[in-house]
JSON list of C-alpha atoms in Angstrom, two decimals:
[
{"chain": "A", "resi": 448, "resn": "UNK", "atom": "CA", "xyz": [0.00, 0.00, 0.00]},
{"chain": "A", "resi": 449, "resn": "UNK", "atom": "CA", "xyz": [2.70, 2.24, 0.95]},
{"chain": "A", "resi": 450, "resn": "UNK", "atom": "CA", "xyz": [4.24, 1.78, -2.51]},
{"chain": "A", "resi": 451, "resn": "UNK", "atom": "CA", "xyz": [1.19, 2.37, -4.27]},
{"chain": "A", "resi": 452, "resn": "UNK", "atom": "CA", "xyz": [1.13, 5.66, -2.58]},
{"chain": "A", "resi": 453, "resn": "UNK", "atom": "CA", "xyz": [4.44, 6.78, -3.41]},
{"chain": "A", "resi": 454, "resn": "UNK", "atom": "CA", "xyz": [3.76, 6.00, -6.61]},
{"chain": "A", "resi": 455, "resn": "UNK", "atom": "CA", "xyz": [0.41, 7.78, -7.28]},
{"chain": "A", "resi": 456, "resn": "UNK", "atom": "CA", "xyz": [1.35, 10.95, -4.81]},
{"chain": "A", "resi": 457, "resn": "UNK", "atom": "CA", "xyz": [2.12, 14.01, -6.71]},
{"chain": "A", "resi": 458, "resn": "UNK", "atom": "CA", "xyz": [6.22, 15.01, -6.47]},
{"chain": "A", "resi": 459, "resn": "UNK", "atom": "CA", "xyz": [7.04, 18.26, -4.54]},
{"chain": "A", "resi": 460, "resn": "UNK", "atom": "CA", "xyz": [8.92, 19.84, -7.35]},
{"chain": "A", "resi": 461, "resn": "UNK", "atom": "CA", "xyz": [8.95, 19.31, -11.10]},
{"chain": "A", "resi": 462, "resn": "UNK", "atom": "CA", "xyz": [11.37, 16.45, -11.94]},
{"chain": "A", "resi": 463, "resn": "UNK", "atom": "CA", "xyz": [14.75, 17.47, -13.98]},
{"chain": "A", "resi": 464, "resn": "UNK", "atom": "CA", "xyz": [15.49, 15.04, -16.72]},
{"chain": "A", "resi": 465, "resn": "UNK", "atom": "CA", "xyz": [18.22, 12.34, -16.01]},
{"chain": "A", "resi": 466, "resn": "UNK", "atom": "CA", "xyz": [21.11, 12.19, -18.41]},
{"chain": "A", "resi": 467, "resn": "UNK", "atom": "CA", "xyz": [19.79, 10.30, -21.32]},
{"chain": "A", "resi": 468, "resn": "UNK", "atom": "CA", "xyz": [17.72, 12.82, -21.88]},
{"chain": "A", "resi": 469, "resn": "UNK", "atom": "CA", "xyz": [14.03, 10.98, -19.93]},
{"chain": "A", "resi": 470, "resn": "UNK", "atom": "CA", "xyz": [11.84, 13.30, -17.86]},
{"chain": "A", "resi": 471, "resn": "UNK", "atom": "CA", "xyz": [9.20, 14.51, -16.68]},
{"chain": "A", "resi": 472, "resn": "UNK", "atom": "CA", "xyz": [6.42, 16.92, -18.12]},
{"chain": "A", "resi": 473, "resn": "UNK", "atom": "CA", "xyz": [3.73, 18.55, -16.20]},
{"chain": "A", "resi": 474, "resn": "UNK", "atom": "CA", "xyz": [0.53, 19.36, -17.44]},
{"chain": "A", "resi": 475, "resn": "UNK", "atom": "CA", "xyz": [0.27, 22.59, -15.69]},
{"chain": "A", "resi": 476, "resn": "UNK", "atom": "CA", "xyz": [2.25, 25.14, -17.62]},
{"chain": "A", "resi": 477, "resn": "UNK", "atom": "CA", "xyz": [4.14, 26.62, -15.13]},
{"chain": "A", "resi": 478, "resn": "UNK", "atom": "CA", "xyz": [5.96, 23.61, -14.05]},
{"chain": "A", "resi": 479, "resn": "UNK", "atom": "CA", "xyz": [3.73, 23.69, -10.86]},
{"chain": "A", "resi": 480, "resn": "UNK", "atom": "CA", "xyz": [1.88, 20.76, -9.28]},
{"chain": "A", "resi": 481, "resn": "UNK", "atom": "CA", "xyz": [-1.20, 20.23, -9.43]},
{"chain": "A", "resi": 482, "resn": "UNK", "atom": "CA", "xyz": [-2.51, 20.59, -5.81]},
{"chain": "A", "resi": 483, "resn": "UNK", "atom": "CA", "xyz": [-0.10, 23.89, -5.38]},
{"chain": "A", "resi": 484, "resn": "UNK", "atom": "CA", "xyz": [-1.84, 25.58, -8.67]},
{"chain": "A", "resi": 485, "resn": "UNK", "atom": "CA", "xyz": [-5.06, 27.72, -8.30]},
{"chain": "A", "resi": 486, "resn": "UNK", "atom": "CA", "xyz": [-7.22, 25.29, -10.58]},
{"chain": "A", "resi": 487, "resn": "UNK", "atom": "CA", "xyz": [-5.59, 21.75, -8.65]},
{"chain": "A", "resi": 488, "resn": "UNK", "atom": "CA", "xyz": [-8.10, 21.39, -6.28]},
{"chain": "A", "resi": 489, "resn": "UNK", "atom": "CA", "xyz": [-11.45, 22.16, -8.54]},
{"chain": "A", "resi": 490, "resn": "UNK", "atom": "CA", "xyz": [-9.72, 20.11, -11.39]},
{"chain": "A", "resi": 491, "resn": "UNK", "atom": "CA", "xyz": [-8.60, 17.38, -8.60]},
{"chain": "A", "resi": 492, "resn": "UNK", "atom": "CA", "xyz": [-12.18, 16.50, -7.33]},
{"chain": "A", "resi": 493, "resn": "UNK", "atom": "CA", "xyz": [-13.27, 16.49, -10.81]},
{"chain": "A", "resi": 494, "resn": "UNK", "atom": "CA", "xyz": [-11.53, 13.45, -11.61]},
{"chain": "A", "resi": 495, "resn": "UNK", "atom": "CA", "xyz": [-12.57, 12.22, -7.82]},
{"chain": "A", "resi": 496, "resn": "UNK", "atom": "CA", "xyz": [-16.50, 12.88, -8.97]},
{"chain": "A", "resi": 497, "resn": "UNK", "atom": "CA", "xyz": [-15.49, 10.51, -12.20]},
{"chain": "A", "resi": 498, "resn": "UNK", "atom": "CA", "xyz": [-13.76, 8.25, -9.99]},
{"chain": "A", "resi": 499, "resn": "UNK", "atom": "CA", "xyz": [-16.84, 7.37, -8.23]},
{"chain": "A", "resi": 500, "resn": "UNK", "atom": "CA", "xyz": [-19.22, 8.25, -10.85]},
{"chain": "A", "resi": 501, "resn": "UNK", "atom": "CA", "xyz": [-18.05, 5.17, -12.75]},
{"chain": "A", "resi": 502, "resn": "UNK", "atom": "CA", "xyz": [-18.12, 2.89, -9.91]},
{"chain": "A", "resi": 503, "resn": "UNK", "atom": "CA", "xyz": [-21.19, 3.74, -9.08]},
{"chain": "A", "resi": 504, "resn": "UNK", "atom": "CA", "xyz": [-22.42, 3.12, -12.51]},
{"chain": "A", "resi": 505, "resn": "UNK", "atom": "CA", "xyz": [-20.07, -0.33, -12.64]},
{"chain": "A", "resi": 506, "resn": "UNK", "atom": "CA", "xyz": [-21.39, -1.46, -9.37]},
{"chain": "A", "resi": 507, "resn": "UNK", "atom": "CA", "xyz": [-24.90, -0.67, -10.22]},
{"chain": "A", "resi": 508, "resn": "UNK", "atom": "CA", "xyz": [-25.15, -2.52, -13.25]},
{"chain": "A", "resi": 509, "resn": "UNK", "atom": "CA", "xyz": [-23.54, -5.42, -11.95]},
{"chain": "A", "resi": 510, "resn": "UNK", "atom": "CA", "xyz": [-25.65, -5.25, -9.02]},
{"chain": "A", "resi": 511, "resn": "UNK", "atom": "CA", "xyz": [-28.76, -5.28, -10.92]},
{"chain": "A", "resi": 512, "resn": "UNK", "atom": "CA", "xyz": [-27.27, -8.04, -13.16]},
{"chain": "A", "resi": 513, "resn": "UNK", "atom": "CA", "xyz": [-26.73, -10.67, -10.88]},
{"chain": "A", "resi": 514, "resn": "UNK", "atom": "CA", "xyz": [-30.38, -9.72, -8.96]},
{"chain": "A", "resi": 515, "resn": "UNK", "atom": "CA", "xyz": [-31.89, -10.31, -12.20]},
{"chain": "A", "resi": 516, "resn": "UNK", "atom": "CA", "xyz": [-30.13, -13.59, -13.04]},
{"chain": "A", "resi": 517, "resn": "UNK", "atom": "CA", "xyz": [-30.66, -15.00, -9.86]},
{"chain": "A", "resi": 518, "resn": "UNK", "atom": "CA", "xyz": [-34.82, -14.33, -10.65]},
{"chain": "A", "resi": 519, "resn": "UNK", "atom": "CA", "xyz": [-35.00, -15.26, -13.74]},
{"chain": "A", "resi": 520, "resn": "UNK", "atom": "CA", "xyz": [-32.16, -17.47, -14.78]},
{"chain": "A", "resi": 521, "resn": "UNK", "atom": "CA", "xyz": [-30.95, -19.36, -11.71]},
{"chain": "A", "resi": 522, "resn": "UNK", "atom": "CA", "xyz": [-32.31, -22.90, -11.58]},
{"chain": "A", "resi": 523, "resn": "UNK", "atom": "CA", "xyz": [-33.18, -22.75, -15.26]},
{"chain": "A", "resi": 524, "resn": "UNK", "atom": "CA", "xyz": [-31.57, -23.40, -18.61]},
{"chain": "A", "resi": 525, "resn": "UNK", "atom": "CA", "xyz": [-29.10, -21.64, -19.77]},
{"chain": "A", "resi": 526, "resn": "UNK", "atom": "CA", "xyz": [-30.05, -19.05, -22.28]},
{"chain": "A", "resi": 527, "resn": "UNK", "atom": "CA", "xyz": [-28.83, -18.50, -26.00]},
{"chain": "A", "resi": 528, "resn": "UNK", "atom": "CA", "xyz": [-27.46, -15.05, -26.89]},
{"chain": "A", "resi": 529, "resn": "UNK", "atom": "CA", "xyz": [-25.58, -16.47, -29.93]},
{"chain": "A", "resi": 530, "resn": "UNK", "atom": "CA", "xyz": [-26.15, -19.71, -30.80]},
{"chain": "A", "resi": 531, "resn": "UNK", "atom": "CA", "xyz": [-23.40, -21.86, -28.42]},
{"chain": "A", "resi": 532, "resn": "UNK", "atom": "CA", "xyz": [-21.06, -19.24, -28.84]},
{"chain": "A", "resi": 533, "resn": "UNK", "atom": "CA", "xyz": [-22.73, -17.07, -26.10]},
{"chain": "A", "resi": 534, "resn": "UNK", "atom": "CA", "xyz": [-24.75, -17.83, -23.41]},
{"chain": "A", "resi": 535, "resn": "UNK", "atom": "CA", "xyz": [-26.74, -16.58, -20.60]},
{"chain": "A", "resi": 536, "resn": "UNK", "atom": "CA", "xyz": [-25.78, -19.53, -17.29]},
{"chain": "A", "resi": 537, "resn": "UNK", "atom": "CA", "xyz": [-26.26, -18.74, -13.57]},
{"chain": "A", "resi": 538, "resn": "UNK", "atom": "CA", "xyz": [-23.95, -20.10, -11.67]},
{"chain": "A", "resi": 539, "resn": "UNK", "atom": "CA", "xyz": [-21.96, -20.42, -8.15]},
{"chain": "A", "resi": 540, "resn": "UNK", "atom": "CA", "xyz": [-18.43, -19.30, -7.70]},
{"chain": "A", "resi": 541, "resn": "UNK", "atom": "CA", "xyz": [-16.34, -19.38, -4.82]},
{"chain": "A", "resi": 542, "resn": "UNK", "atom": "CA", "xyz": [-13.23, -18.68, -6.09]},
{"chain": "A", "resi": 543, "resn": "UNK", "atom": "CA", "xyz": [-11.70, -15.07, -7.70]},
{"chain": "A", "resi": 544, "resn": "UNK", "atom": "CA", "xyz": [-12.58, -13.72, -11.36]},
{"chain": "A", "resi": 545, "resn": "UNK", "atom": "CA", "xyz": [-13.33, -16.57, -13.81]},
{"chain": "A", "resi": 546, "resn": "UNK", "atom": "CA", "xyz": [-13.36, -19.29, -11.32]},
{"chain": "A", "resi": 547, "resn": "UNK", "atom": "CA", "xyz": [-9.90, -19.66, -10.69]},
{"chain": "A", "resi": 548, "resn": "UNK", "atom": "CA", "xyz": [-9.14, -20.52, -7.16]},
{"chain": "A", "resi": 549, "resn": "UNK", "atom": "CA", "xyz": [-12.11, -21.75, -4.98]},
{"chain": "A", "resi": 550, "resn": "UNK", "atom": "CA", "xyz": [-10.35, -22.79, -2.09]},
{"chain": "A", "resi": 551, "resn": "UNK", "atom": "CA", "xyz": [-9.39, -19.22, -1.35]},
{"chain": "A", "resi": 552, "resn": "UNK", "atom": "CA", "xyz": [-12.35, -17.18, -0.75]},
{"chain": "A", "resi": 553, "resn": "UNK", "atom": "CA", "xyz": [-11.75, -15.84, 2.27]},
{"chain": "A", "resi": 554, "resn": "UNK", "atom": "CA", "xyz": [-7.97, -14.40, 0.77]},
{"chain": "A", "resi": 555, "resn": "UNK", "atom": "CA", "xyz": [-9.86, -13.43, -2.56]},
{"chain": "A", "resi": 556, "resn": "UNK", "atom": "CA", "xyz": [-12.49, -11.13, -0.17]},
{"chain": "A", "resi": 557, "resn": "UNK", "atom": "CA", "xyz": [-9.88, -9.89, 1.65]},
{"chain": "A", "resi": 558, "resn": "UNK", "atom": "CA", "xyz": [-7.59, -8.57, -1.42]},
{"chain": "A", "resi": 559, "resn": "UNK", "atom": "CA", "xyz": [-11.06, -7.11, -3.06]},
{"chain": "A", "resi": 560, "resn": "UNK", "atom": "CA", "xyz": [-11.28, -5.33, 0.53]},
{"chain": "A", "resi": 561, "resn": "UNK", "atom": "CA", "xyz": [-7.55, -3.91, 0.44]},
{"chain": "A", "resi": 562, "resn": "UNK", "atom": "CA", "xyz": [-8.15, -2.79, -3.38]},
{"chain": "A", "resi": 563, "resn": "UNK", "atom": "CA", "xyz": [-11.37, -0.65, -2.35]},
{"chain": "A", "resi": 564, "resn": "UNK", "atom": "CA", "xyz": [-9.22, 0.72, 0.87]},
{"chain": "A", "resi": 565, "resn": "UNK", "atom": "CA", "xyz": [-6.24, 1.48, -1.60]},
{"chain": "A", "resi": 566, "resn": "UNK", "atom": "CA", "xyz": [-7.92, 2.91, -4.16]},
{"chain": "A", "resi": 567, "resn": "UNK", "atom": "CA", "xyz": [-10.15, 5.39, -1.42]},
{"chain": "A", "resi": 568, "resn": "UNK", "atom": "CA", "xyz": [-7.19, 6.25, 0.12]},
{"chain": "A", "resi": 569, "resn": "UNK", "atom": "CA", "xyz": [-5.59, 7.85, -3.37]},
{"chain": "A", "resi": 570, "resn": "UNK", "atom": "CA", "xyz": [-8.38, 9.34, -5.03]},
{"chain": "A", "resi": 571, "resn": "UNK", "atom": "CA", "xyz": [-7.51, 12.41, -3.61]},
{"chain": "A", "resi": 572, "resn": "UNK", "atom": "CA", "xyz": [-4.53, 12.65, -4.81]},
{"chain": "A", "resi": 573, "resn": "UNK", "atom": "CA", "xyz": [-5.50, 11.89, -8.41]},
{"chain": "A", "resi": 574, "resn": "UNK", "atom": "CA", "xyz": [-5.57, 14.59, -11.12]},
{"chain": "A", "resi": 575, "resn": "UNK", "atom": "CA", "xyz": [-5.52, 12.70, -14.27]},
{"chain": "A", "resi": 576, "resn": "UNK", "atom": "CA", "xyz": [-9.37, 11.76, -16.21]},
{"chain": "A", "resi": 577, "resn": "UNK", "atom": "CA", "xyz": [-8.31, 8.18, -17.62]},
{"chain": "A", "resi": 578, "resn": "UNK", "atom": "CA", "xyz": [-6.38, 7.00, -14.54]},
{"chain": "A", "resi": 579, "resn": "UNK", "atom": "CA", "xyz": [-10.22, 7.85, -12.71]},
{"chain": "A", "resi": 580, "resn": "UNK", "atom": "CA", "xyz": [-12.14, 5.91, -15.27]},
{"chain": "A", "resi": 581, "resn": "UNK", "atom": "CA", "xyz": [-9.59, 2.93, -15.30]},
{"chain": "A", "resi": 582, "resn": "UNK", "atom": "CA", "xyz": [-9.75, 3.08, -11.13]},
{"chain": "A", "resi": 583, "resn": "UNK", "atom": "CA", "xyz": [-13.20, 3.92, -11.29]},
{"chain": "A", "resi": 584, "resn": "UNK", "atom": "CA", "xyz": [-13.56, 0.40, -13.08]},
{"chain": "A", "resi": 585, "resn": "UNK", "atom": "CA", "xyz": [-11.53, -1.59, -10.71]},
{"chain": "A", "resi": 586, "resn": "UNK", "atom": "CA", "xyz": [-13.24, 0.08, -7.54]},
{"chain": "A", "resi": 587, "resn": "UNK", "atom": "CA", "xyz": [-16.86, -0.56, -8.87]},
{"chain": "A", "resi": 588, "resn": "UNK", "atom": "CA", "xyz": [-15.68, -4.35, -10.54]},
{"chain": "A", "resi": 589, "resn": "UNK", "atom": "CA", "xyz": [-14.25, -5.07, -6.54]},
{"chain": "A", "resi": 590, "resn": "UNK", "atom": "CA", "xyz": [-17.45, -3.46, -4.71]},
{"chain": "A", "resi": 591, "resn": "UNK", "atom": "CA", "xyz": [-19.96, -5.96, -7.47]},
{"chain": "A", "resi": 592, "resn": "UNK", "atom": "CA", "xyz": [-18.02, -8.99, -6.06]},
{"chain": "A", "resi": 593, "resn": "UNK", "atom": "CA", "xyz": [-17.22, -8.15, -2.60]},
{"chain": "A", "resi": 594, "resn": "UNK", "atom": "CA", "xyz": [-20.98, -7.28, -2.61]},
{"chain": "A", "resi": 595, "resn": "UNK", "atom": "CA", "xyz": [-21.27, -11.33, -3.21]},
{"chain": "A", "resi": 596, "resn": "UNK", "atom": "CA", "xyz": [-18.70, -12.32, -0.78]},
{"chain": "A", "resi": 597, "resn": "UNK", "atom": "CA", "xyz": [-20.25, -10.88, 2.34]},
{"chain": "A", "resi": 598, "resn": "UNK", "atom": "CA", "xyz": [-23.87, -11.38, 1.73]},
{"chain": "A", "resi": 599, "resn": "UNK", "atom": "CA", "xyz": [-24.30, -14.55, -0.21]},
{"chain": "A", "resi": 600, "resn": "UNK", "atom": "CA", "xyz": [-24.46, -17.80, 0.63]},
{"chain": "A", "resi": 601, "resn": "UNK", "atom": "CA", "xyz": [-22.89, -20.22, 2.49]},
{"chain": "A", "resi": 602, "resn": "UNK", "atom": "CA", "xyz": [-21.61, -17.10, 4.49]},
{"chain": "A", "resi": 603, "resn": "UNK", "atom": "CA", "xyz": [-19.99, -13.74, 5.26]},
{"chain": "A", "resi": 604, "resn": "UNK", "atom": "CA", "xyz": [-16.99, -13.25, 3.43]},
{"chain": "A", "resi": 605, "resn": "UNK", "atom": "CA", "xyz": [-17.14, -16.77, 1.90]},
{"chain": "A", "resi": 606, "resn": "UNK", "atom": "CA", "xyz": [-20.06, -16.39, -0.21]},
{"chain": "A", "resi": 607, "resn": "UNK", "atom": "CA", "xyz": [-19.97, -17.07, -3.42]},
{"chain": "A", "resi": 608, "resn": "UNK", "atom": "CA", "xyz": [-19.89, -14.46, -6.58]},
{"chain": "A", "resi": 609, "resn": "UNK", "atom": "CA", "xyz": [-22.87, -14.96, -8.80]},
{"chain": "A", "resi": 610, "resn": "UNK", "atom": "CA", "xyz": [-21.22, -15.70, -12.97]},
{"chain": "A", "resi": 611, "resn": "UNK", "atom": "CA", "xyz": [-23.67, -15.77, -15.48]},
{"chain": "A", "resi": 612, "resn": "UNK", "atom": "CA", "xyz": [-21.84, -14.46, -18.80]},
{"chain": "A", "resi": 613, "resn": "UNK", "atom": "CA", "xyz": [-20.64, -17.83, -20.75]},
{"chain": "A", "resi": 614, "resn": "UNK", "atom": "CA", "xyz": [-19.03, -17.17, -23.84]},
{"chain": "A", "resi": 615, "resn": "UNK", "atom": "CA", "xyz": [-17.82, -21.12, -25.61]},
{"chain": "A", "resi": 616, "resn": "UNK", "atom": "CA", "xyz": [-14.51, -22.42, -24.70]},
{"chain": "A", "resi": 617, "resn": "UNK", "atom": "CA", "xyz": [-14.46, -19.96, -21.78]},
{"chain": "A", "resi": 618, "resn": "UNK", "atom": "CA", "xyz": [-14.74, -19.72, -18.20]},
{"chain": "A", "resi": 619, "resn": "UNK", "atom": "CA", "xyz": [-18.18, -18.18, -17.20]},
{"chain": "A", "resi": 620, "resn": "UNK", "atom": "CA", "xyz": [-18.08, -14.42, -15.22]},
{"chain": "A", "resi": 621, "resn": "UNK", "atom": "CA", "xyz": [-20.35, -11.12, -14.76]},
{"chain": "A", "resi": 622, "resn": "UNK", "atom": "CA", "xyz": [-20.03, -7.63, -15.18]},
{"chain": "A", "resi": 623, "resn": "UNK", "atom": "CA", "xyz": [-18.20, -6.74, -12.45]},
{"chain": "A", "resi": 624, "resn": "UNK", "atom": "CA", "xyz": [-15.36, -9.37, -13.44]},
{"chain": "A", "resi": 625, "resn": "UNK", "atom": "CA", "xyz": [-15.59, -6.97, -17.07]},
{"chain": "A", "resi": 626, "resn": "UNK", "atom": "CA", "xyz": [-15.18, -3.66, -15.12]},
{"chain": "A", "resi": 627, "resn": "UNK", "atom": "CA", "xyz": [-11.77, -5.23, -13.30]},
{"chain": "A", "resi": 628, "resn": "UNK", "atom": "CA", "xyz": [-10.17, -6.48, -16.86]},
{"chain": "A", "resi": 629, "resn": "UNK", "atom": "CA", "xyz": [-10.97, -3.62, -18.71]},
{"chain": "A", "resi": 630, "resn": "UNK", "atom": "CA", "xyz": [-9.80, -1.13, -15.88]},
{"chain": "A", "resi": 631, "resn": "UNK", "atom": "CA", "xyz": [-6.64, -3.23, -15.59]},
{"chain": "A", "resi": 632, "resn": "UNK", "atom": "CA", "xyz": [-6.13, -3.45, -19.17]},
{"chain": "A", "resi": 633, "resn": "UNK", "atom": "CA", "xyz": [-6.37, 0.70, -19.32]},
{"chain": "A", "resi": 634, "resn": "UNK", "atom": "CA", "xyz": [-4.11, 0.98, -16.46]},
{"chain": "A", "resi": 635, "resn": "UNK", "atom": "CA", "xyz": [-1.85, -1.20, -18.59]},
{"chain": "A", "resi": 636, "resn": "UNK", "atom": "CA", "xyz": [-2.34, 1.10, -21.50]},
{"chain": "A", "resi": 637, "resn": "UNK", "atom": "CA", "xyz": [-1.57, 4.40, -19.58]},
{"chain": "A", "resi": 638, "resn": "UNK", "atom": "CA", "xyz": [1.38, 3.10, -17.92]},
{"chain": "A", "resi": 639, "resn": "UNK", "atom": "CA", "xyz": [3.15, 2.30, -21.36]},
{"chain": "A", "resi": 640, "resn": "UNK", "atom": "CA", "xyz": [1.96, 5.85, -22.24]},
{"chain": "A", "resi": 641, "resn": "UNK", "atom": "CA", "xyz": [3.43, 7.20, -19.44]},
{"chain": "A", "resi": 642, "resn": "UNK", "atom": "CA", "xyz": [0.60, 8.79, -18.18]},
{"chain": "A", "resi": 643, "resn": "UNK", "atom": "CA", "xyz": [0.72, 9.16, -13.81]},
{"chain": "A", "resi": 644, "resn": "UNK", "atom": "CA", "xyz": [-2.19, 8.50, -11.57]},
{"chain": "A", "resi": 645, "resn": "UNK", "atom": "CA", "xyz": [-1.49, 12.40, -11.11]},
{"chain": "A", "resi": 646, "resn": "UNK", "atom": "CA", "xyz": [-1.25, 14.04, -14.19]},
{"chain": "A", "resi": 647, "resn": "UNK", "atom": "CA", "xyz": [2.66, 13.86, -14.29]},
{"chain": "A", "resi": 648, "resn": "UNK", "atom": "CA", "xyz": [4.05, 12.15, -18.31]},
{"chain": "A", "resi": 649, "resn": "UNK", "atom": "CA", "xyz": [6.89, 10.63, -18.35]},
{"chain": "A", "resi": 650, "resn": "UNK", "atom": "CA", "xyz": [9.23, 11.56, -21.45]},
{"chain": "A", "resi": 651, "resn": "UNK", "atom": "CA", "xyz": [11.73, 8.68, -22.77]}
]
């Protein structure tokens, strides 16, 4: 967690480039950071009010998802979205994203715990839009799950997350397994970019 931090925090003073010529470039003309500039703090809860705008919206939709599938589709055949390439099947799973790992609940609810905490803790330090969308996906993705974990059955923290998304020659998952991958995918994608959690690009 502590790394995380130091990673996402916003430097002190603007970064000199090293000697083969890398650096780094601030988006705030002056060379000044973010939180010391007149706009930071307006333009730095902006990106908090996307930050939790999309979770909300991930964490919504998965919610209603898995309330709907466990209605209508639970206990019945599966349903046909595209032929046997894509299917609509309710089921059970105890283990993390995909069904990998069943025998660790407990572990997998605790690390979707520590990800929410995390990511809380260093919204307000973020100033950069996609870097709130992409953690805007993984915070709504872990709330849809850990949602399951604590108040499904057989118990708290070792319930199991409700899959229903069943595409052939694949293992089944929901929405809020969607909202983690893509998130982590765009945090993938903005790291090779460059981009900082706070605004800050990195020049090779």
């Amino acid at each position: 967690m502590a790394e995380a931090e130091r990673i996402i925090g916003t430097p002190d003073t603007p970064d000199t480039p090293d000697a083969a010529g890398g650096g780094r470039e601030r988006p705030d003309s002056e060379g000044t950071p973010p939180e010391e500039s007149g706009a930071g703090r307006p333009r730095g809860r902006r990106r908090i009010a996307v930050l939790f705008a999309v979770a909300s919206i991930a964490y919504a939709l998965d919610l209603i998802s898995k309330m709907i599938v466990v209605a209508k589709l639970e206990h019945h055949p599966p349903i046909e979205i595209i032929g046997d390439w894509l299917k609509f099947e309710a089921i059970r799973n105890a283990g993390a994203a995909f069904g990998f790992g069943e025998a660790f609940t407990v572990i997998f609810t605790m690390i979707a715990a520590a990800v929410i905490v995390v990511i809380a803790r260093l919204a307000r330090k973020l100033y950069s839009l996609p870097w709130a969308i992409a953690l805007g996906l993984l915070l709504g993705g872990a709330l849809g799950n850990l949602t399951d974990r604590i108040f499904r059955a057989p118990g708290v923290f070792e319930g199991a997350v409700v899959d229903f998304i069943a595409p052939k020659h694949f293992a089944v998952f929901n929405l809020a397994d969607s909202a983690i991958v893509c998130g982590g995918i765009l945090i993938v994608l903005l790291s090779f970019k460059g981009l900082d959690p706070d605004g800050t690009v990195h020049k090779d």
